[in-house]
mmCIF file of C-alpha atoms in Angstrom:
data_model
loop_
_atom_site.group_PDB
_atom_site.id
_atom_site.type_symbol
_atom_site.label_atom_id
_atom_site.label_comp_id
_atom_site.label_asym_id
_atom_site.label_seq_id
_atom_site.Cartn_x
_atom_site.Cartn_y
_atom_site.Cartn_z
ATOM 1 C CA GLN A 1 -2.464 4.805 18.487
ATOM 2 C CA VAL A 2 -3.451 3.549 15.021
ATOM 3 C CA GLN A 3 -4.152 0.010 13.705
ATOM 4 C CA LEU A 4 -3.568 -0.937 10.414
ATOM 5 C CA VAL A 5 -5.147 -3.953 8.557
ATOM 6 C CA GLU A 6 -4.168 -5.185 5.290
ATOM 7 C CA SER A 7 -6.142 -7.602 3.198
ATOM 8 C CA GLY A 8 -6.324 -8.985 -0.645
ATOM 9 C CA GLY A 9 -3.411 -10.279 -1.440
ATOM 10 C CA GLY A 10 -2.884 -13.998 -2.653
ATOM 11 C CA LEU A 11 -1.819 -15.757 -5.734
ATOM 12 C CA VAL A 12 -2.702 -14.231 -9.119
ATOM 13 C CA GLN A 13 -0.952 -14.970 -13.009
ATOM 14 C CA PRO A 14 1.349 -12.887 -15.084
ATOM 15 C CA GLY A 15 -1.028 -10.448 -16.248
ATOM 16 C CA GLY A 16 -3.462 -10.461 -13.817
ATOM 17 C CA SER A 17 -4.699 -8.133 -11.190
ATOM 18 C CA LEU A 18 -5.377 -7.898 -7.466
ATOM 19 C CA ARG A 19 -6.531 -5.058 -4.853
ATOM 20 C CA LEU A 20 -5.232 -4.660 -1.645
ATOM 21 C CA SER A 21 -7.139 -2.660 0.927
ATOM 22 C CA CYS A 22 -6.066 -1.011 4.082
ATOM 23 C CA ALA A 23 -8.435 -0.435 6.931
ATOM 24 C CA ALA A 24 -6.762 2.145 9.444
ATOM 25 C CA SER A 25 -8.390 2.893 12.974
ATOM 26 C CA GLY A 26 -7.426 4.787 15.995
ATOM 27 C CA ASN A 27 -6.519 8.082 16.359
ATOM 28 C CA ILE A 28 -6.261 9.425 13.031
ATOM 29 C CA PHE A 29 -5.552 13.065 12.251
ATOM 30 C CA SER A 30 -6.640 15.525 9.639
ATOM 31 C CA PHE A 31 -3.069 15.427 7.893
ATOM 32 C CA TYR A 32 -1.373 12.410 7.247
ATOM 33 C CA THR A 33 0.425 10.350 4.335
ATOM 34 C CA MET A 34 -0.706 6.740 3.736
ATOM 35 C CA GLY A 35 0.915 4.157 1.571
ATOM 36 C CA TRP A 36 2.133 0.893 0.510
ATOM 37 C CA TYR A 37 5.570 -0.868 0.653
ATOM 38 C CA ARG A 38 6.461 -3.772 -0.375
ATOM 39 C CA GLN A 39 9.218 -6.179 0.554
ATOM 40 C CA ALA A 40 10.763 -9.148 -1.611
ATOM 41 C CA PRO A 41 12.904 -12.120 -0.212
ATOM 42 C CA GLY A 42 16.376 -11.001 0.367
ATOM 43 C CA LYS A 43 15.625 -7.600 -0.488
ATOM 44 C CA GLN A 44 14.874 -3.849 1.253
ATOM 45 C CA ARG A 45 11.561 -2.634 1.422
ATOM 46 C CA GLU A 46 10.589 -0.396 -0.834
ATOM 47 C CA LEU A 47 8.025 2.687 -1.441
ATOM 48 C CA VAL A 48 5.076 1.278 -3.857
ATOM 49 C CA ALA A 49 2.516 4.092 -3.455
ATOM 50 C CA THR A 50 1.467 6.920 -1.354
ATOM 51 C CA ILE A 51 -1.441 8.721 -0.916
ATOM 52 C CA THR A 52 -1.786 12.124 1.200
ATOM 53 C CA SER A 53 -4.778 13.363 3.169
ATOM 54 C CA SER A 54 -5.302 15.923 0.275
ATOM 55 C CA VAL A 55 -4.949 13.192 -2.059
ATOM 56 C CA ASN A 56 -1.650 13.878 -3.641
ATOM 57 C CA THR A 57 -0.313 10.281 -4.843
ATOM 58 C CA ASN A 58 3.525 9.290 -5.638
ATOM 59 C CA TYR A 59 4.292 6.045 -7.101
ATOM 60 C CA ALA A 60 7.390 4.221 -7.283
ATOM 61 C CA ASP A 61 8.817 4.138 -11.372
ATOM 62 C CA SER A 62 8.348 0.259 -11.795
ATOM 63 C CA VAL A 63 4.418 0.384 -10.839
ATOM 64 C CA LYS A 64 3.588 3.556 -12.851
ATOM 65 C CA GLY A 65 0.871 3.018 -15.195
ATOM 66 C CA ARG A 66 0.095 -0.335 -13.531
ATOM 67 C CA PHE A 67 -1.078 0.178 -10.113
ATOM 68 C CA THR A 68 -3.270 2.741 -8.624
ATOM 69 C CA ILE A 69 -3.778 3.951 -4.962
ATOM 70 C CA SER A 70 -7.109 5.529 -3.745
ATOM 71 C CA LYS A 71 -8.983 5.878 -0.297
ATOM 72 C CA ASP A 72 -12.251 5.998 1.224
ATOM 73 C CA ASN A 73 -11.958 8.733 3.499
ATOM 74 C CA ALA A 74 -15.449 7.466 5.144
ATOM 75 C CA LYS A 75 -14.163 4.170 5.685
ATOM 76 C CA ASN A 76 -10.671 5.246 6.644
ATOM 77 C CA THR A 77 -9.582 2.804 4.204
ATOM 78 C CA VAL A 78 -6.754 3.011 1.461
ATOM 79 C CA TYR A 79 -6.577 0.791 -1.817
ATOM 80 C CA LEU A 80 -4.064 -0.214 -4.116
ATOM 81 C CA GLN A 81 -5.412 -1.393 -7.291
ATOM 82 C CA MET A 82 -2.767 -3.723 -9.195
ATOM 83 C CA ASN A 83 -2.770 -4.379 -12.764
ATOM 84 C CA SER A 84 -0.743 -6.028 -15.367
ATOM 85 C CA LEU A 85 0.906 -7.875 -12.432
ATOM 86 C CA LYS A 86 4.571 -9.075 -13.052
ATOM 87 C CA PRO A 87 6.587 -11.839 -11.106
ATOM 88 C CA GLU A 88 8.964 -9.134 -10.175
ATOM 89 C CA ASP A 89 5.902 -8.122 -7.780
ATOM 90 C CA THR A 90 5.849 -10.890 -5.789
ATOM 91 C CA ALA A 91 6.589 -9.356 -1.996
ATOM 92 C CA VAL A 92 4.889 -8.882 1.140
ATOM 93 C CA TYR A 93 2.700 -5.727 0.686
ATOM 94 C CA TYR A 94 2.728 -3.707 4.053
ATOM 95 C CA CYS A 95 0.398 -0.543 4.447
ATOM 96 C CA ASN A 96 2.160 2.456 6.210
ATOM 97 C CA LEU A 97 0.372 5.542 7.618
ATOM 98 C CA ARG A 98 2.672 8.610 8.699
ATOM 99 C CA GLN A 99 1.198 11.750 10.855
ATOM 100 C CA ALA A 100 2.562 13.885 13.558
ATOM 101 C CA LEU A 101 6.210 12.457 12.843
ATOM 102 C CA LYS A 102 5.055 8.858 13.927
ATOM 103 C CA THR A 103 4.849 6.031 11.564
ATOM 104 C CA TYR A 104 2.562 2.981 11.770
ATOM 105 C CA TRP A 105 2.651 -0.548 9.719
ATOM 106 C CA GLY A 106 0.624 -3.092 9.006
ATOM 107 C CA GLN A 107 1.390 -6.678 9.330
ATOM 108 C CA GLY A 108 1.823 -7.242 5.702
ATOM 109 C CA THR A 109 -0.027 -9.211 2.797
ATOM 110 C CA GLN A 110 1.679 -11.344 0.482
ATOM 111 C CA VAL A 111 1.402 -10.942 -2.926
ATOM 112 C CA THR A 112 2.722 -13.838 -5.417
ATOM 113 C CA VAL A 113 2.448 -13.665 -9.358
ATOM 114 C CA SER A 114 3.436 -17.180 -11.037
ATOM 115 C CA SER A 115 2.212 -19.010 -13.251
#
């Protein structure tokens, strides 16, 4: 079993920055993919960014150049640095881990971009 705990959400003005963290615990294998997804009100959950155990990254077109995903293996933690935030980035952000055909989700953290 794997547990994911997100933190770092909040209210920020347009153009501002936030860093989300996702701490993973439990039975984590050597090969996995972790990522961030988001869901805005009335919309489907969508991919934001992913990072593999071999540090390959992937980003949604809408966040390329503004968001950066990274991880700290010693802490089993994945980060999402979000810069130049826009109102359309407002959503609940969920951490995700996929390994051995299983998928785990965190509880989500709210990010609101508003003046």
